[in-house]
Coordinates of C-alpha atoms in Angstrom, one line a residue:
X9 CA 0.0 0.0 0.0
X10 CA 1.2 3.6 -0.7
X11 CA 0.8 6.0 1.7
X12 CA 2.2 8.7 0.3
X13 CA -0.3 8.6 -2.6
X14 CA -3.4 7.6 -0.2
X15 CA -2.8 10.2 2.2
X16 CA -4.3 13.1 0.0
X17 CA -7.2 10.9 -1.3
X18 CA -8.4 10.8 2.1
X19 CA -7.7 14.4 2.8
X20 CA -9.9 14.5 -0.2
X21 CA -12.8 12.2 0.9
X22 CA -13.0 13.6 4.3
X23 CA -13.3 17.3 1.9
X24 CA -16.3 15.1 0.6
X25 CA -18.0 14.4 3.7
X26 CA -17.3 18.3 4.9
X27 CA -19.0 19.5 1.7
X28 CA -22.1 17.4 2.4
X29 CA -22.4 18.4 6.0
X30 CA -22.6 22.1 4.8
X31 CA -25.3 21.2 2.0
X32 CA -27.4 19.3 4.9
X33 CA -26.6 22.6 6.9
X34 CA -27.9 24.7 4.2
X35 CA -31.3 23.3 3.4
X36 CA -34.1 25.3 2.7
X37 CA -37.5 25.6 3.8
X38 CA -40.1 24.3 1.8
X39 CA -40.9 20.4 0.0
X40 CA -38.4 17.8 1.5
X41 CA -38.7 16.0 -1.8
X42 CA -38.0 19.3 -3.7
X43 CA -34.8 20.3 -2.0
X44 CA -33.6 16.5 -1.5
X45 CA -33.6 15.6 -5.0
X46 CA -33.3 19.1 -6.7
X47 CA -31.8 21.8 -4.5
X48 CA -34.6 24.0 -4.7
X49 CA -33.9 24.8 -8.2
X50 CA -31.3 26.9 -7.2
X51 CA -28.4 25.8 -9.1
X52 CA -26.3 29.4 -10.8
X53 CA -24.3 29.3 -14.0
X54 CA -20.9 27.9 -13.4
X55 CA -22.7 25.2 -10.6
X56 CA -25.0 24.2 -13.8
X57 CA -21.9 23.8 -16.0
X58 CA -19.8 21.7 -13.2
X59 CA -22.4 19.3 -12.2
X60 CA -23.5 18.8 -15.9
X61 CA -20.2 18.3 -17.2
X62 CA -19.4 15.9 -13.8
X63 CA -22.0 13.8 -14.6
X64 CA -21.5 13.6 -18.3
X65 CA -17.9 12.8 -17.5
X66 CA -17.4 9.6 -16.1
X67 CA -15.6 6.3 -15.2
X68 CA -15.9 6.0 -18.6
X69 CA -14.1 9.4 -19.4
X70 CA -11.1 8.7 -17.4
X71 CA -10.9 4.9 -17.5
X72 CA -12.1 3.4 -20.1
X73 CA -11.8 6.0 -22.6
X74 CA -8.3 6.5 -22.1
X75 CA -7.9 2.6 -22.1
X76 CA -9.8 2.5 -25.3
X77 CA -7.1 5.3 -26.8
X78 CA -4.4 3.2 -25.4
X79 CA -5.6 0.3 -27.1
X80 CA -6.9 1.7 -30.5
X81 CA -4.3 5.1 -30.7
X82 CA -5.2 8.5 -32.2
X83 CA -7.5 8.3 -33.7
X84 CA -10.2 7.2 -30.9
X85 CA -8.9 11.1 -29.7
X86 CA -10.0 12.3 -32.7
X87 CA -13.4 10.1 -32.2
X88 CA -13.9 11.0 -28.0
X89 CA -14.1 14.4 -29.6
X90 CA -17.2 14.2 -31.3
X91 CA -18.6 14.2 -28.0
X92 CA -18.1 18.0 -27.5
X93 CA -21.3 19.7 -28.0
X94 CA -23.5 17.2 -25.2
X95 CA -23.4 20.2 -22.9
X96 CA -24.7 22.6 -25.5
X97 CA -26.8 20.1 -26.9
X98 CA -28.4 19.2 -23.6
X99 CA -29.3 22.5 -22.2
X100 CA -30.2 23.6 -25.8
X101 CA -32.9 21.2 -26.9
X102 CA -34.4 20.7 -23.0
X103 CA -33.4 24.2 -21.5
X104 CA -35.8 26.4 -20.6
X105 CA -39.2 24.8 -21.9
X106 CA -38.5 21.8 -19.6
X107 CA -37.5 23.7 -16.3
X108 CA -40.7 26.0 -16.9
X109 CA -43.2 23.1 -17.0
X110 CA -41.0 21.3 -14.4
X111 CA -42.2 23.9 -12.5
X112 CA -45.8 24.1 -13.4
X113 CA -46.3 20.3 -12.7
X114 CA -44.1 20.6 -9.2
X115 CA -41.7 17.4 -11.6
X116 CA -39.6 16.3 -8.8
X117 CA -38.0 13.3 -11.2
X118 CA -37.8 12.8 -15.5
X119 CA -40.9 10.6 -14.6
X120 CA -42.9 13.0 -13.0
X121 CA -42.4 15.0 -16.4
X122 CA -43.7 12.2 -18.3
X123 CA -46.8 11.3 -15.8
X124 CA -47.4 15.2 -16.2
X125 CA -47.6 15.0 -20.3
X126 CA -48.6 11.8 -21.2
X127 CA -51.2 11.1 -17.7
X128 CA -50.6 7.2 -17.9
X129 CA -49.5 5.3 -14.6
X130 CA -48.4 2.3 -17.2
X131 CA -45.9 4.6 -18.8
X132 CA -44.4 5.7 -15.3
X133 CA -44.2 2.1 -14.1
X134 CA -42.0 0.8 -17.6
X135 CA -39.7 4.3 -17.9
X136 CA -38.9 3.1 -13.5
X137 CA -38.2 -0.2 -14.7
X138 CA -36.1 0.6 -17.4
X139 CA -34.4 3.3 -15.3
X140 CA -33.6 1.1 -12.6
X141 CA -32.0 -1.6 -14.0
X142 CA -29.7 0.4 -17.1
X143 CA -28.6 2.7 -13.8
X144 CA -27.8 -0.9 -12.1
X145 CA -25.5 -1.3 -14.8
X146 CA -24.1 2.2 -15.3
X147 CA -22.9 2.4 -11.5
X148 CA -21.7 -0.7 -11.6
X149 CA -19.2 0.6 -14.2
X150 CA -18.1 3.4 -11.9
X151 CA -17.7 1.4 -8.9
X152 CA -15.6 -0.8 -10.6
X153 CA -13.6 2.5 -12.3
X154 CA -12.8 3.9 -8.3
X155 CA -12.0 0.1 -7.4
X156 CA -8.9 -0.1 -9.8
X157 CA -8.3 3.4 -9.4
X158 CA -7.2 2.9 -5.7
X159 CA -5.8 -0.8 -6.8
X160 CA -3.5 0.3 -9.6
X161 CA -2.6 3.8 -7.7
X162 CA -2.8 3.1 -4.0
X163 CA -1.9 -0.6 -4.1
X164 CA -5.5 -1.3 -2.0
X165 CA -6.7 -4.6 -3.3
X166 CA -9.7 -4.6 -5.3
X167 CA -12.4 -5.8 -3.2
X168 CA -11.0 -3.5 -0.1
X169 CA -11.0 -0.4 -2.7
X170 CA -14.6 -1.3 -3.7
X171 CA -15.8 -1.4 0.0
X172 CA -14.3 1.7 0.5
X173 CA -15.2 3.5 -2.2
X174 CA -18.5 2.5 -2.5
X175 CA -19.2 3.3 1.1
X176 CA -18.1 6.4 1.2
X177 CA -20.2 7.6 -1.6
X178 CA -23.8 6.1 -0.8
X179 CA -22.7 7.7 2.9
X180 CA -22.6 11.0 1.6
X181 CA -25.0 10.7 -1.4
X182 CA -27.8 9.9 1.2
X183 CA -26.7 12.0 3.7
X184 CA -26.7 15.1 1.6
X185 CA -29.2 15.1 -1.1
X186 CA -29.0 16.9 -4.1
X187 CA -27.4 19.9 -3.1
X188 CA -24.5 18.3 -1.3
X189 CA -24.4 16.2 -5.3
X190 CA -23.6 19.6 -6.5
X191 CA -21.5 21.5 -4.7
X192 CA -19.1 18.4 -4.9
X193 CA -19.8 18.4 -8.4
X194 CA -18.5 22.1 -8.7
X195 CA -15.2 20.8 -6.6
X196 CA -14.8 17.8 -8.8
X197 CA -15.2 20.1 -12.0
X198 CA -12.4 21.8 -11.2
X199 CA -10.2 18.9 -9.6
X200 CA -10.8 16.9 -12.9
X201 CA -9.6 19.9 -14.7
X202 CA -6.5 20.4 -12.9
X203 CA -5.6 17.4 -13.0
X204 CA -6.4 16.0 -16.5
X205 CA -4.1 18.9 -17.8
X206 CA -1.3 18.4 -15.6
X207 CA -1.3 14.7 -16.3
X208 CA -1.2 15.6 -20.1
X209 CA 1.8 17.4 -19.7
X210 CA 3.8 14.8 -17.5
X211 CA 2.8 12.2 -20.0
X212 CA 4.3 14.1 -22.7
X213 CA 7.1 15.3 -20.9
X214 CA 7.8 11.4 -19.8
X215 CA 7.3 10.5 -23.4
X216 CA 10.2 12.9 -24.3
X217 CA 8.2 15.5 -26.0
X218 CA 5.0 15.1 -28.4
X219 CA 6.9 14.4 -31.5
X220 CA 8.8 11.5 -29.4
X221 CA 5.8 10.2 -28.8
X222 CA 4.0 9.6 -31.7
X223 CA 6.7 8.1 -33.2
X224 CA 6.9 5.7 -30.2
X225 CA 3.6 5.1 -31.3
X226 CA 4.4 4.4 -34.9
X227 CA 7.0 2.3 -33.9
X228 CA 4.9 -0.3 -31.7
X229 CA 2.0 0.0 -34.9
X230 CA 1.7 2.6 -37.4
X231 CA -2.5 2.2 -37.0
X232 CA -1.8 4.0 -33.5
X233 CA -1.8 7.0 -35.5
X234 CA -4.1 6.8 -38.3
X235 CA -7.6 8.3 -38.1
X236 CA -9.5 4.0 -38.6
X237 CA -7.0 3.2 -35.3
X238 CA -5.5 0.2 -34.4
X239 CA -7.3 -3.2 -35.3
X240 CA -9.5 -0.5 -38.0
X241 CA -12.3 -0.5 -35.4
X242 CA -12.7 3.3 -36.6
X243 CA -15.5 2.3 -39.3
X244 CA -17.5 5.4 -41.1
X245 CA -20.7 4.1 -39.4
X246 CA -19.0 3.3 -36.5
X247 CA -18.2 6.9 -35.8
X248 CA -21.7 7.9 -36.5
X249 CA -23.1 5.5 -34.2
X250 CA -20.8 6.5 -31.2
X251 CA -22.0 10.3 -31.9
X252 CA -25.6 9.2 -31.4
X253 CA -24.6 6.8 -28.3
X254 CA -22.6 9.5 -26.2
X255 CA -23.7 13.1 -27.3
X256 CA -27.0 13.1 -29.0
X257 CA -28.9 10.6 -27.1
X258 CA -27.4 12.3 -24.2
X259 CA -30.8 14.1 -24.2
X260 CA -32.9 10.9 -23.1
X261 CA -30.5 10.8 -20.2
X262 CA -32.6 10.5 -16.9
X263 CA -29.7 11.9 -14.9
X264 CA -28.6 14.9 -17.2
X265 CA -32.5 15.8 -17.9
X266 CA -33.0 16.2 -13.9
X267 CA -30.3 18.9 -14.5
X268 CA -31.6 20.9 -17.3
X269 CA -35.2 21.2 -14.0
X270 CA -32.9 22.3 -11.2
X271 CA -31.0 25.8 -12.3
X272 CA -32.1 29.2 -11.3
X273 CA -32.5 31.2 -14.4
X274 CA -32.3 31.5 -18.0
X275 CA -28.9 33.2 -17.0
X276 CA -27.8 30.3 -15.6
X277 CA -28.6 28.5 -19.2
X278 CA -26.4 31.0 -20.9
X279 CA -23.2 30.6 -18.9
X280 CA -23.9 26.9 -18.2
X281 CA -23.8 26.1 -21.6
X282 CA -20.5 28.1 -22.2
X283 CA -18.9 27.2 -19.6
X284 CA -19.7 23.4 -19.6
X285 CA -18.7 23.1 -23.4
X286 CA -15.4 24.5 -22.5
X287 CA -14.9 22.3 -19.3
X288 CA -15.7 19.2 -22.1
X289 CA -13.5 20.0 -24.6
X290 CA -10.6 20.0 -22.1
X291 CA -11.5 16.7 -20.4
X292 CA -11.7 14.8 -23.3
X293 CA -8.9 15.8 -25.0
X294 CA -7.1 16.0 -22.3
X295 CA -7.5 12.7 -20.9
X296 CA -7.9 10.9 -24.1
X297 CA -4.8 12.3 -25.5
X298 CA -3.2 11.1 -22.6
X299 CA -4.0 7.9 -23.0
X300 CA -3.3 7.5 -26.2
X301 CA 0.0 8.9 -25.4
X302 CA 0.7 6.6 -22.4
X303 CA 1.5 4.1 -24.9
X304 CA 4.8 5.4 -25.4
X305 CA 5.3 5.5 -21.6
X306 CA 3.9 2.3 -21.1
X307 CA 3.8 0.0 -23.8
X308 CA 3.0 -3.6 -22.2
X309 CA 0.0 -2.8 -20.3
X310 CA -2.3 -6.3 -20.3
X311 CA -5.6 -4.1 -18.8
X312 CA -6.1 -1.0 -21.0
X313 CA -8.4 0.7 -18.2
X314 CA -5.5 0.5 -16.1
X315 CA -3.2 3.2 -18.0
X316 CA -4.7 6.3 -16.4
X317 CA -3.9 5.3 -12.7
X318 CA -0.6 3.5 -13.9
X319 CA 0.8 6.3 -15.4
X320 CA -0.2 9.2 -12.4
X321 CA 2.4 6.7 -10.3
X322 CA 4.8 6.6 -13.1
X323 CA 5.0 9.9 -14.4
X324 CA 3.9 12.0 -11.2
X325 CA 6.0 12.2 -7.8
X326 CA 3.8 10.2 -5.5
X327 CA 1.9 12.9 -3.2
X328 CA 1.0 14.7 -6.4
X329 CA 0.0 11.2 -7.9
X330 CA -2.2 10.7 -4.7
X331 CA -3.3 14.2 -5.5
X332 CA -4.1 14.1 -8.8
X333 CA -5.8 10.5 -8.6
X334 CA -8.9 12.4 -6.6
X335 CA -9.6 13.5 -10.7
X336 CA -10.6 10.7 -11.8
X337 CA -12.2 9.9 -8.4
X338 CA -14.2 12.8 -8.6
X339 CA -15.3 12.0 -12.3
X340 CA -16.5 9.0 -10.9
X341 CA -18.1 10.2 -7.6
X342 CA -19.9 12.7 -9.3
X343 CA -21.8 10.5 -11.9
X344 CA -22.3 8.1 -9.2
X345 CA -24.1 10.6 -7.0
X346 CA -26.4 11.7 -10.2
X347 CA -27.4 8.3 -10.9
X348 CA -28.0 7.1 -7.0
X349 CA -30.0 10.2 -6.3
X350 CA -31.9 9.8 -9.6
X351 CA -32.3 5.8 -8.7
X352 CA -33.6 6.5 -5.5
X353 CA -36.0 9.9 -6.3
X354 CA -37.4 6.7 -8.9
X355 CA -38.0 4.5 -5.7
X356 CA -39.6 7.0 -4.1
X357 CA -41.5 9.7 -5.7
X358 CA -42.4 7.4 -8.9
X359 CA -43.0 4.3 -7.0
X360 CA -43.5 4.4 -3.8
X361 CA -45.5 7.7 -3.5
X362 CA -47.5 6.3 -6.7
X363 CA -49.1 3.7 -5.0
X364 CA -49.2 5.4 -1.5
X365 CA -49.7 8.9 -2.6
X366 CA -51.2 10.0 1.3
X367 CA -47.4 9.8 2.2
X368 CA -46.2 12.9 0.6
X369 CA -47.3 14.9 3.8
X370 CA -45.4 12.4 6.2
X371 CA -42.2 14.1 5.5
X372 CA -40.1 12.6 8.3
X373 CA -40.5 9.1 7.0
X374 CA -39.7 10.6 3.2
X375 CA -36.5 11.8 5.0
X376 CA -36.2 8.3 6.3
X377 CA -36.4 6.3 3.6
X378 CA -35.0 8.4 0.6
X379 CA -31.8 8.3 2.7
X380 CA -32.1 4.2 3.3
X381 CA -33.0 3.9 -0.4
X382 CA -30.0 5.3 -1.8
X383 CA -27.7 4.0 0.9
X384 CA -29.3 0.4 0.1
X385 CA -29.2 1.3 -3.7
X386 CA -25.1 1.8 -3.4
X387 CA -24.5 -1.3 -1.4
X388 CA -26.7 -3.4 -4.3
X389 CA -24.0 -1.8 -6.7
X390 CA -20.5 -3.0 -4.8
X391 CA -22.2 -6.2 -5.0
X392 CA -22.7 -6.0 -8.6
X393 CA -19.3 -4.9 -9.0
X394 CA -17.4 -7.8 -7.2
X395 CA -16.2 -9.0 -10.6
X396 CA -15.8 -6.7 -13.2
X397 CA -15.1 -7.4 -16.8
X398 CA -11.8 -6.6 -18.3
X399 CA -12.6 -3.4 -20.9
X400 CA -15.5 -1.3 -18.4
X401 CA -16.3 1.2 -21.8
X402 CA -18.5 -1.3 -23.4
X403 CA -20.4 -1.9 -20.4
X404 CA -21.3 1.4 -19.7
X405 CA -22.1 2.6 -23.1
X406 CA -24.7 -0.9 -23.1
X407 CA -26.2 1.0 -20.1
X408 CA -26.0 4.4 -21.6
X409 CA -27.6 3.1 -24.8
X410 CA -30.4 1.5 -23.1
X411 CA -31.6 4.5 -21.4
X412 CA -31.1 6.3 -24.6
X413 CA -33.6 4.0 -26.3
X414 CA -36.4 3.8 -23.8
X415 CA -36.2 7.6 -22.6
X416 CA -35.3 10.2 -25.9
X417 CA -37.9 10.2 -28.2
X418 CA -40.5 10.0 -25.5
X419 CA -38.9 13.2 -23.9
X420 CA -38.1 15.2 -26.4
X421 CA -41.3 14.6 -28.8
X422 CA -43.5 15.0 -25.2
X423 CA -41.9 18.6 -25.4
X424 CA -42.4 19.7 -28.8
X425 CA -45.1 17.8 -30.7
X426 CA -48.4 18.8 -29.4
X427 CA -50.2 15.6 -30.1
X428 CA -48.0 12.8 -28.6
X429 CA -49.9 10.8 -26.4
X430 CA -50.0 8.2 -24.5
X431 CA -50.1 5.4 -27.1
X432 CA -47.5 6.4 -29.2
X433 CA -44.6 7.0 -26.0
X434 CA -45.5 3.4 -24.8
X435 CA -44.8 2.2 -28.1
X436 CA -41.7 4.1 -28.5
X437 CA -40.1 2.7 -25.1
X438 CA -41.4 -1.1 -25.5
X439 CA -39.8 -1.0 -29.4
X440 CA -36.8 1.0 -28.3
X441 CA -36.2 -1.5 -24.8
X442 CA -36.8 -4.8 -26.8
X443 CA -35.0 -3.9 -30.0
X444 CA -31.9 -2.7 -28.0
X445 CA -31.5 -5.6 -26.0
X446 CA -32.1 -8.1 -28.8
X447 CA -29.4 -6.5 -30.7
X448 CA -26.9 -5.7 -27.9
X449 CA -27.7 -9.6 -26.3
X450 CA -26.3 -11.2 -29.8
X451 CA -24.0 -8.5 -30.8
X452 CA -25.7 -7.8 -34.2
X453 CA -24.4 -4.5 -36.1
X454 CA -26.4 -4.0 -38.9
X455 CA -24.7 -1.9 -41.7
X456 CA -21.8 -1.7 -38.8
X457 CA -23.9 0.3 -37.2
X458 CA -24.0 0.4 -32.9
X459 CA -27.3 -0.9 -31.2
X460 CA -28.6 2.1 -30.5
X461 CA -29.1 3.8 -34.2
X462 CA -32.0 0.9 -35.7
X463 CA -33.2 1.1 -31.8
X464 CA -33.7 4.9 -31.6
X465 CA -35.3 4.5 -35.6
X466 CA -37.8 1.7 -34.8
X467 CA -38.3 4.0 -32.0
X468 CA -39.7 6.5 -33.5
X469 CA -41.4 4.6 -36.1
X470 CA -43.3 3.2 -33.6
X471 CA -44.1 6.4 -31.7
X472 CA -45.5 8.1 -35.2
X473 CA -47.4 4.6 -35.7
X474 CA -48.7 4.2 -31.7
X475 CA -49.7 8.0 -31.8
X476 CA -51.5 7.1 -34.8
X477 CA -53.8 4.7 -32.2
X478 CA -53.7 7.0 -29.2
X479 CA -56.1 9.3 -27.8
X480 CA -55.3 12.9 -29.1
X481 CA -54.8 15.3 -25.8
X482 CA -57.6 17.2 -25.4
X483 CA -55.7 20.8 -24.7
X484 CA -52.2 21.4 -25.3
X485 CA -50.0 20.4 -22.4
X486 CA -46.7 22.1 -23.4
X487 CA -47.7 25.8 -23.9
X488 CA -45.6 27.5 -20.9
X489 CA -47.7 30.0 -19.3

């Protein structure tokens, strides 16, 4: 075990827990459910930005991206790239006519929204479902990600790392609610920035400058360095698929929607969207660069997700490696947070509060059990992640996708086509759930196309065709007042 690159990852947890015991101290007034799960909508500009970008960026950002760069070279730099306008692209499309109605109906979760515009119990029961288990899967990911973080960099064995890790995050997750989600998500937005820049520059530095590098690169496989990558798994269609996957469909994500209901003000909007496409850009450059790059450092690694962690203790003196580690930590914590708190608001206001809807005034047992759920939610995930697959990257963008077909077109057509109803979103989620798991389970790419592109089309074939069968709403539900 190395202590002199744990000792500032736990100076940094225990600035975790302080963060969250100032957002419990700092609660408002008002609906228990409202501030727990949303802050009281109070969220400014550059918060909106951090927490945004911290949940977009993930386990998946800093591990298995990176690892996938290692393996593939270049050009999956080139490809992690295409991911730069999700902030923009996010806040644009949902923005302000989802936080106004989010308002008018009191929408405490994504589900609320939908119950709100679409007034079917059925539809609220599948979109918890679905929710539920792809977030299963999606946290799994980024407990495994902090696991080998603290194996690889600390030398803490893996199923130690996981209990601790795990732990610490439903502990403060249920503890502190939404707000405390944030306010570490500003800190981690900034700690992730730091970090992945300085890492970029040791790697290169270790390297012997960029143009030592990338003929390092050359050397060990000249695909390292072409724009298809190594093995040619950079296909045309497989580029437009990953686009779709990780920055369009970003939309349909439960987690980043419940953002675009909680800011303050359209000013907020503005900066946020500046800011966080900024804060992007130099995450995933920066860290997929560098791992790309790390194969001229380290060119024998057997686990690809492994590079990131590998190379802070190579290249980085070791407190600044124990420092810098708390960047991808904090990628990780941050996402995790999003989808627990999201996860349990599920439990709660969609489920629970759906069948026993006298509750909502009993708001010390709310209290009670929306912090059990999400403590109990976390300890379901270590167990899940007790043995994690080699490559986590494909893993989470199967749960990514998955939410992606069930939630988008349902979402985004609720908010701007006046006569979806009812019919045509349950057809839309049953197509886009069974069609994605068919084609994920046996691994079919049609015209070497990902999953998720003939999912999201039957999709919203079915949604045109459904609507078709549907009751017509009888006023229009999504003129803001």
């Amino acid at each position: 075990m190395q202590t002199e690159v744990l000792l500032p990852l736990i100076a940094y947890l225990l600035l975790v827990f302080g963060l969250s015991v100032y957002a419990y101290t700092r609660r408002q007034q008002g609906s228990f459910l409202t501030e727990y799960f949303l802050g009281n909508r109070s969220m400014g500009g550059f918060v909106l930005a951090m927490t945004l970008t911290a949940t977009y960026i993930s386990a998946s950002s800093f591990i298995g991206g990176p690892g996938a760069a290692y393996k593939f070279g270049l050009g999956w730099v080139l490809l992690a790239m295409i991911q730069l306008p999700a902030v923009w692209l996010s806040l644009g499309v949902l923005g302000k006519k989802f936080a106004i109605l989010a308002r008018r109906y009191n929408a405490v979760t994504l589900n609320d929204m939908l119950f709100a515009r679409y007034q079917s119990r059925l539809l609220v029961w599948l979109a918890s479902l679905s929710l539920l288990v792809a977030f299963l899967g999606a946290m799994t990911v980024q407990f495994i990600g902090g696991a080998r973080l603290l194996e690889t960099a600390a030398g803490i064995p893996y199923d130690t790392g996981l209990l601790i890790f795990g732990i610490s995050i439903a502990l403060y997750t249920s503890f502190g609610g939404f707000r405390a989600s944030v306010l570490n998500d500003a800190m981690q937005g900034l700690v992730m920035l730091l970090g992945t820049i300085l890492l970029l520059f040791a790697v290169i530095h270790a390297a012997g400058g960029l143009h030592s590098a990338v003929d390092k690169l050359q050397q060990i496989d000249p695909k390292l360095v072409s724009v298809h990558g190594g093995d040619d798994v950079l296909s045309l269609a497989f580029m437009a698929s990953f686009w779709i996957l990780v920055c369009f469909g970003v939309i349909g994500l439960p987690h980043t929607a419940v953002r675009c209901i909680s800011y303050k003000d359209s000013k907020a909007v503005h900066r946020g969207i500046v800011l966080g496409t900024i804060v992007v850009a130099v995450l995933m450059l920066g860290m997929h660069l560098a791992g790309a790059l790390g194969r001229a450092v380290l060119p024998d690694l057997k686990i690809p997700d492994q590079v990131i962690p590998t190379l802070m203790i190579t290249v980085l003196p070791p407190y600044a490696a124990g420092i810098f580690l708390a960047a991808p930590m904090a990628a990780i914590m941050s996402t995790i947070n999003a989808q627990l708190l999201q996860s349990s608001a599920t439990i709660v206001k969609d489920l629970y509060l759906g069948v026993r809807p006298e509750q909502i005034t009993n708001e010390r047992r709310l209290k009670r059990f929306s912090s059990w759920a999400t403590f109990i939610l976390g300890l379901l995930v270590v167990l899940a992640a007790w043995r994690p697959p080699e490559m986590i990257i494909w893993l989470n963008l199967l749960a990514f996708g998955g939410l992606e077909a069930v939630f988008l077109w349902p979402l985004v057509l609720g908010l701007y086509w006046e006569r979806a109803n009812a019919t045509g979103a349950l057809s839309s989620m049953i197509v886009g759930a069974v069609c994605y798991t068919l084609l994920a389970s046996i691994d079919l790419h049609i015209a070497g196309l990902h999953p998720i592109v003939p999912s999201l089309s039957l999709s919203l074939l079915a949604f045109y065709i459904g609507n078709k069968f549907g009751v017509q709403p009888r006023e229009t539900e999504l003129k803001p007042s």
